Amino acid sequence: MIAGALVAAAQPGQTVHVAVGEYAGQGSDITSSGEPGSPITFVGPGPTNPNGTAVLNAFEGPSVTISGAHDVVFKGFRLFGATGFDISNSSRISISDNILFGPGPLTNDGTGISLTGQTSDVTIGQNDISGYPATGVSVGPGVTGTTITTNGIGEGGPAVAATDAPDTIVTSNSIFSNCPAGIMLLGSSAGATVENNILRSDGGAPTAGCPSPVSQSGEFDRVGRFGRWDDGRLQHRLHH
């Protein structure tokens, strides 16, 4: 884990640089807050740094928990575990440039990034999220204003599942081998925008929770219309 005293001492506008190494065991709890325009920023060496990176590996529970915080940036890490980020009752959170590895296909559990409670205005961008059987990114009831953009999400459950989550934006993501679907908007997710995403072979590999996936490929265009492809040829377009 990232040292609790270091986390608690961080002030608005400060950047906490985390050195190369494996931070294993109990997950890191982030409860300190920045201010609008002056976030607290946690920065790793970069997930593909040739000189090494900061690996957050929680044996049980989330690798990183952000609870009741606002104006926090978290970027440049590798995360292993059943849940990468567990974000609840928080606002103006940015999660970017991380690589998240889940537990793989032999379980029903595992969510890359979970948003719950009265969480708002979270941006999830430029992450590589794979191997989470439940969901890559889960946006729970009551969460508002989430932006999920320019991520690669695959080899697990739905890449994005938003339930009763107004104003969710899902754009410019590469989504592959997800089961049973790539993007799921459920309940009353009013004001959602889904566009410019590339989906390939969604249906994914069989898992404990999805033994018989259905394969399809396609993309959402800039106005949110989905088309299915077969061998590179447009077969039909579904209008929403």
mmCIF file of C-alpha atoms in Angstrom:
data_model
loop_
_atom_site.group_PDB
_atom_site.id
_atom_site.type_symbol
_atom_site.label_atom_id
_atom_site.label_comp_id
_atom_site.label_asym_id
_atom_site.label_seq_id
_atom_site.Cartn_x
_atom_site.Cartn_y
_atom_site.Cartn_z
ATOM 1 C CA MET A 1 0.000 0.000 0.000
ATOM 2 C CA ILE A 2 0.989 3.639 -0.365
ATOM 3 C CA ALA A 3 1.962 4.879 3.088
ATOM 4 C CA GLY A 4 -1.125 6.118 4.913
ATOM 5 C CA ALA A 5 0.712 9.009 6.539
ATOM 6 C CA LEU A 6 1.903 10.194 3.137
ATOM 7 C CA VAL A 7 -1.615 10.029 1.731
ATOM 8 C CA ALA A 8 -3.148 11.847 4.701
ATOM 9 C CA ALA A 9 -0.547 14.624 4.614
ATOM 10 C CA ALA A 10 -1.113 15.499 0.940
ATOM 11 C CA GLN A 11 -2.534 18.965 0.409
ATOM 12 C CA PRO A 12 -4.463 20.545 -2.486
ATOM 13 C CA GLY A 13 -2.183 21.224 -5.431
ATOM 14 C CA GLN A 14 0.497 18.786 -4.286
ATOM 15 C CA THR A 15 1.827 15.823 -6.261
ATOM 16 C CA VAL A 16 2.760 12.570 -4.521
ATOM 17 C CA HIS A 17 5.378 10.682 -6.565
ATOM 18 C CA VAL A 18 5.373 6.937 -5.869
ATOM 19 C CA ALA A 19 8.668 5.161 -6.520
ATOM 20 C CA VAL A 20 9.277 1.972 -8.471
ATOM 21 C CA GLY A 21 8.339 -1.078 -6.427
ATOM 22 C CA GLU A 22 5.602 -3.530 -5.513
ATOM 23 C CA TYR A 23 3.199 -2.263 -2.904
ATOM 24 C CA ALA A 24 1.447 -5.441 -1.773
ATOM 25 C CA GLY A 25 -1.006 -6.380 0.920
ATOM 26 C CA GLN A 26 -3.693 -4.026 2.162
ATOM 27 C CA GLY A 27 -5.079 -1.644 -0.440
ATOM 28 C CA SER A 28 -4.416 2.084 -0.424
ATOM 29 C CA ASP A 29 -7.187 4.281 1.015
ATOM 30 C CA ILE A 30 -7.493 7.801 -0.380
ATOM 31 C CA THR A 31 -9.670 10.127 1.687
ATOM 32 C CA SER A 32 -7.786 13.425 1.332
ATOM 33 C CA SER A 33 -9.185 15.998 -1.077
ATOM 34 C CA GLY A 34 -7.843 18.693 -3.316
ATOM 35 C CA GLU A 35 -9.673 21.744 -4.537
ATOM 36 C CA PRO A 36 -11.179 22.668 -7.909
ATOM 37 C CA GLY A 37 -8.200 23.444 -10.151
ATOM 38 C CA SER A 38 -5.761 22.215 -7.486
ATOM 39 C CA PRO A 39 -6.164 18.449 -7.158
ATOM 40 C CA ILE A 40 -4.038 16.097 -5.124
ATOM 41 C CA THR A 41 -2.148 14.048 -7.713
ATOM 42 C CA PHE A 42 -0.736 10.564 -7.144
ATOM 43 C CA VAL A 43 1.777 9.683 -9.863
ATOM 44 C CA GLY A 44 3.544 6.404 -10.519
ATOM 45 C CA PRO A 45 6.565 5.974 -12.799
ATOM 46 C CA GLY A 46 4.271 4.961 -15.673
ATOM 47 C CA PRO A 47 2.793 1.500 -16.242
ATOM 48 C CA THR A 48 5.220 0.630 -19.068
ATOM 49 C CA ASN A 49 8.323 2.402 -17.772
ATOM 50 C CA PRO A 50 11.344 0.293 -18.904
ATOM 51 C CA ASN A 51 13.070 1.085 -15.624
ATOM 52 C CA GLY A 52 10.211 -0.354 -13.583
ATOM 53 C CA THR A 53 6.862 0.792 -12.318
ATOM 54 C CA ALA A 54 4.804 1.013 -9.158
ATOM 55 C CA VAL A 55 2.673 -2.114 -8.764
ATOM 56 C CA LEU A 56 -0.311 -1.965 -6.413
ATOM 57 C CA ASN A 57 -1.315 -5.495 -5.470
ATOM 58 C CA ALA A 58 -4.003 -5.992 -2.844
ATOM 59 C CA PHE A 59 -4.301 -9.579 -1.634
ATOM 60 C CA GLU A 60 -7.914 -8.952 -0.668
ATOM 61 C CA GLY A 61 -10.252 -6.131 -1.594
ATOM 62 C CA PRO A 62 -9.564 -3.171 -3.885
ATOM 63 C CA SER A 63 -6.057 -2.070 -4.762
ATOM 64 C CA VAL A 64 -7.125 1.567 -4.312
ATOM 65 C CA THR A 65 -10.162 2.883 -2.433
ATOM 66 C CA ILE A 66 -11.231 6.513 -2.892
ATOM 67 C CA SER A 67 -14.033 7.371 -0.481
ATOM 68 C CA GLY A 68 -15.624 10.714 0.299
ATOM 69 C CA ALA A 69 -12.885 12.582 -1.566
ATOM 70 C CA HIS A 70 -12.858 15.167 -4.321
ATOM 71 C CA ASP A 71 -10.343 16.624 -6.756
ATOM 72 C CA VAL A 72 -7.953 13.668 -6.884
ATOM 73 C CA VAL A 73 -5.824 12.482 -9.827
ATOM 74 C CA PHE A 74 -4.372 8.964 -9.940
ATOM 75 C CA LYS A 75 -2.113 7.979 -12.835
ATOM 76 C CA GLY A 76 0.871 5.940 -13.928
ATOM 77 C CA PHE A 77 0.427 2.653 -11.990
ATOM 78 C CA ARG A 78 -0.069 -1.062 -12.504
ATOM 79 C CA LEU A 79 -2.798 -2.655 -10.411
ATOM 80 C CA PHE A 80 -3.491 -6.337 -9.715
ATOM 81 C CA GLY A 81 -6.414 -7.773 -7.801
ATOM 82 C CA ALA A 82 -10.124 -8.484 -7.729
ATOM 83 C CA THR A 83 -10.924 -4.756 -7.918
ATOM 84 C CA GLY A 84 -8.609 -2.041 -9.159
ATOM 85 C CA PHE A 85 -10.277 1.193 -8.024
ATOM 86 C CA ASP A 86 -13.278 1.341 -5.674
ATOM 87 C CA ILE A 87 -14.602 4.922 -5.803
ATOM 88 C CA SER A 88 -17.567 5.915 -3.641
ATOM 89 C CA ASN A 89 -19.241 9.200 -2.726
ATOM 90 C CA SER A 90 -16.477 11.157 -4.433
ATOM 91 C CA SER A 91 -16.330 13.836 -7.120
ATOM 92 C CA ARG A 92 -13.952 15.272 -9.704
ATOM 93 C CA ILE A 93 -11.725 12.190 -9.742
ATOM 94 C CA SER A 94 -9.380 11.438 -12.665
ATOM 95 C CA ILE A 95 -8.049 7.909 -13.290
ATOM 96 C CA SER A 96 -5.639 7.819 -16.241
ATOM 97 C CA ASP A 97 -2.639 6.050 -17.773
ATOM 98 C CA ASN A 98 -2.855 2.923 -15.618
ATOM 99 C CA ILE A 99 -2.771 -0.781 -16.428
ATOM 100 C CA LEU A 100 -5.246 -2.924 -14.480
ATOM 101 C CA PHE A 101 -5.135 -6.735 -14.431
ATOM 102 C CA GLY A 102 -8.049 -8.707 -12.999
ATOM 103 C CA PRO A 103 -8.296 -12.233 -11.607
ATOM 104 C CA GLY A 104 -9.079 -13.862 -14.972
ATOM 105 C CA PRO A 105 -11.898 -16.071 -16.233
ATOM 106 C CA LEU A 106 -12.255 -18.700 -13.509
ATOM 107 C CA THR A 107 -14.458 -16.612 -11.224
ATOM 108 C CA ASN A 108 -17.551 -14.417 -11.459
ATOM 109 C CA ASP A 109 -15.938 -11.703 -9.363
ATOM 110 C CA GLY A 110 -13.721 -8.825 -10.308
ATOM 111 C CA THR A 111 -14.362 -5.233 -11.377
ATOM 112 C CA GLY A 112 -11.660 -2.998 -12.783
ATOM 113 C CA ILE A 113 -13.120 0.319 -11.649
ATOM 114 C CA SER A 114 -16.256 0.532 -9.497
ATOM 115 C CA LEU A 115 -18.198 3.787 -9.017
ATOM 116 C CA THR A 116 -20.926 3.837 -6.366
ATOM 117 C CA GLY A 117 -22.950 6.109 -4.111
ATOM 118 C CA GLN A 118 -23.195 9.844 -4.728
ATOM 119 C CA THR A 119 -20.162 9.885 -7.005
ATOM 120 C CA SER A 120 -19.998 12.489 -9.759
ATOM 121 C CA ASP A 121 -17.743 13.878 -12.461
ATOM 122 C CA VAL A 122 -15.251 11.029 -12.666
ATOM 123 C CA THR A 123 -13.023 10.809 -15.754
ATOM 124 C CA ILE A 124 -11.526 7.439 -16.687
ATOM 125 C CA GLY A 125 -9.139 7.800 -19.618
ATOM 126 C CA GLN A 126 -6.211 6.107 -21.359
ATOM 127 C CA ASN A 127 -6.195 3.024 -19.137
ATOM 128 C CA ASP A 128 -5.666 -0.605 -20.135
ATOM 129 C CA ILE A 129 -8.221 -2.722 -18.240
ATOM 130 C CA SER A 130 -8.380 -6.496 -18.728
ATOM 131 C CA GLY A 131 -9.326 -9.755 -17.069
ATOM 132 C CA TYR A 132 -12.234 -8.611 -14.864
ATOM 133 C CA PRO A 133 -15.045 -11.189 -15.107
ATOM 134 C CA ALA A 134 -17.786 -8.989 -13.605
ATOM 135 C CA THR A 135 -17.194 -5.644 -15.334
ATOM 136 C CA GLY A 136 -14.360 -3.536 -16.651
ATOM 137 C CA VAL A 137 -15.971 -0.288 -15.454
ATOM 138 C CA SER A 138 -19.117 -0.415 -13.317
ATOM 139 C CA VAL A 139 -21.139 2.789 -12.930
ATOM 140 C CA GLY A 140 -23.709 2.263 -10.197
ATOM 141 C CA PRO A 141 -27.129 3.774 -9.488
ATOM 142 C CA GLY A 142 -27.020 7.453 -8.616
ATOM 143 C CA VAL A 143 -23.568 8.074 -10.073
ATOM 144 C CA THR A 144 -23.640 11.063 -12.449
ATOM 145 C CA GLY A 145 -21.454 12.691 -15.070
ATOM 146 C CA THR A 146 -18.959 9.859 -15.631
ATOM 147 C CA THR A 147 -16.676 10.098 -18.691
ATOM 148 C CA ILE A 148 -15.047 6.891 -19.945
ATOM 149 C CA THR A 149 -12.777 7.655 -22.887
ATOM 150 C CA THR A 150 -9.781 6.330 -24.864
ATOM 151 C CA ASN A 151 -9.409 3.167 -22.788
ATOM 152 C CA GLY A 152 -8.675 -0.379 -23.892
ATOM 153 C CA ILE A 153 -11.058 -2.732 -22.053
ATOM 154 C CA GLY A 154 -11.301 -6.433 -22.712
ATOM 155 C CA GLU A 155 -11.057 -10.124 -21.890
ATOM 156 C CA GLY A 156 -13.728 -10.115 -19.200
ATOM 157 C CA GLY A 157 -17.299 -9.178 -18.440
ATOM 158 C CA PRO A 158 -18.970 -6.124 -20.001
ATOM 159 C CA ALA A 159 -16.420 -3.394 -20.640
ATOM 160 C CA VAL A 160 -18.829 -0.758 -19.318
ATOM 161 C CA ALA A 161 -22.037 -1.359 -17.364
ATOM 162 C CA ALA A 162 -23.947 1.756 -16.282
ATOM 163 C CA THR A 163 -27.162 1.334 -14.291
ATOM 164 C CA ASP A 164 -29.413 4.287 -13.440
ATOM 165 C CA ALA A 165 -26.399 6.530 -14.012
ATOM 166 C CA PRO A 166 -27.393 9.782 -15.764
ATOM 167 C CA ASP A 167 -25.088 11.690 -18.107
ATOM 168 C CA THR A 168 -22.616 8.857 -18.606
ATOM 169 C CA ILE A 169 -20.276 9.425 -21.581
ATOM 170 C CA VAL A 170 -18.586 6.444 -23.230
ATOM 171 C CA THR A 171 -16.459 7.539 -26.173
ATOM 172 C CA SER A 172 -13.411 6.533 -28.218
ATOM 173 C CA ASN A 173 -12.701 3.291 -26.357
ATOM 174 C CA SER A 174 -11.307 0.061 -27.825
ATOM 175 C CA ILE A 175 -13.418 -2.785 -26.479
ATOM 176 C CA PHE A 176 -12.614 -6.427 -27.174
ATOM 177 C CA SER A 177 -13.580 -9.939 -26.094
ATOM 178 C CA ASN A 178 -16.178 -8.956 -23.507
ATOM 179 C CA CYS A 179 -19.017 -11.214 -22.363
ATOM 180 C CA PRO A 180 -21.972 -11.025 -22.769
ATOM 181 C CA ALA A 181 -21.704 -7.501 -24.253
ATOM 182 C CA GLY A 182 -19.279 -4.642 -24.725
ATOM 183 C CA ILE A 183 -21.343 -1.714 -23.422
ATOM 184 C CA MET A 184 -24.482 -1.994 -21.290
ATOM 185 C CA LEU A 185 -26.705 0.959 -20.365
ATOM 186 C CA LEU A 186 -29.370 -0.225 -17.963
ATOM 187 C CA GLY A 187 -32.248 1.329 -16.080
ATOM 188 C CA SER A 188 -32.707 5.076 -16.382
ATOM 189 C CA SER A 189 -29.336 6.289 -17.602
ATOM 190 C CA ALA A 190 -30.760 9.476 -19.089
ATOM 191 C CA GLY A 191 -28.526 11.800 -21.068
ATOM 192 C CA ALA A 192 -25.992 9.090 -21.893
ATOM 193 C CA THR A 193 -23.646 9.554 -24.854
ATOM 194 C CA VAL A 194 -22.078 6.517 -26.524
ATOM 195 C CA GLU A 195 -20.025 7.241 -29.634
ATOM 196 C CA ASN A 196 -16.850 6.457 -31.576
ATOM 197 C CA ASN A 197 -16.131 3.213 -29.735
ATOM 198 C CA ILE A 198 -14.600 0.226 -31.511
ATOM 199 C CA LEU A 199 -15.981 -3.173 -30.442
ATOM 200 C CA ARG A 200 -14.409 -6.408 -31.626
ATOM 201 C CA SER A 201 -15.340 -10.026 -30.934
ATOM 202 C CA ASP A 202 -17.614 -9.024 -28.079
ATOM 203 C CA GLY A 203 -19.040 -12.130 -26.580
ATOM 204 C CA GLY A 204 -15.571 -12.942 -25.312
ATOM 205 C CA ALA A 205 -14.058 -16.145 -24.041
ATOM 206 C CA PRO A 206 -16.161 -18.471 -21.861
ATOM 207 C CA THR A 207 -15.996 -17.654 -18.158
ATOM 208 C CA ALA A 208 -17.666 -19.000 -15.047
ATOM 209 C CA GLY A 209 -20.388 -16.375 -15.411
ATOM 210 C CA CYS A 210 -20.711 -16.511 -19.200
ATOM 211 C CA PRO A 211 -20.187 -20.052 -20.494
ATOM 212 C CA SER A 212 -21.645 -19.485 -23.988
ATOM 213 C CA PRO A 213 -20.754 -16.017 -25.276
ATOM 214 C CA VAL A 214 -22.127 -14.673 -28.543
ATOM 215 C CA SER A 215 -19.502 -13.137 -30.815
ATOM 216 C CA GLN A 216 -20.059 -9.921 -32.717
ATOM 217 C CA SER A 217 -18.031 -6.918 -33.793
ATOM 218 C CA GLY A 218 -18.902 -3.336 -34.550
ATOM 219 C CA GLU A 219 -18.636 0.237 -33.497
ATOM 220 C CA PHE A 220 -20.664 3.189 -32.367
ATOM 221 C CA ASP A 221 -20.339 6.113 -34.739
ATOM 222 C CA ARG A 222 -20.240 9.780 -33.777
ATOM 223 C CA VAL A 223 -24.013 9.992 -33.350
ATOM 224 C CA GLY A 224 -24.306 6.826 -31.305
ATOM 225 C CA ARG A 225 -25.491 4.382 -33.968
ATOM 226 C CA PHE A 226 -24.189 0.859 -33.707
ATOM 227 C CA GLY A 227 -23.258 -1.302 -36.669
ATOM 228 C CA ARG A 228 -22.297 -4.963 -36.775
ATOM 229 C CA TRP A 229 -19.557 -6.201 -39.067
ATOM 230 C CA ASP A 230 -18.762 -9.608 -40.518
ATOM 231 C CA ASP A 231 -15.359 -10.027 -42.203
ATOM 232 C CA GLY A 232 -15.040 -6.258 -42.403
ATOM 233 C CA ARG A 233 -18.330 -5.679 -44.240
ATOM 234 C CA LEU A 234 -21.176 -3.738 -42.689
ATOM 235 C CA GLN A 235 -24.111 -6.154 -42.350
ATOM 236 C CA HIS A 236 -26.675 -3.910 -40.723
ATOM 237 C CA ARG A 237 -26.904 -0.833 -38.575
ATOM 238 C CA LEU A 238 -29.012 -0.555 -35.478
ATOM 239 C CA HIS A 239 -30.469 2.898 -34.846
ATOM 240 C CA HIS A 240 -30.998 4.051 -31.291
#
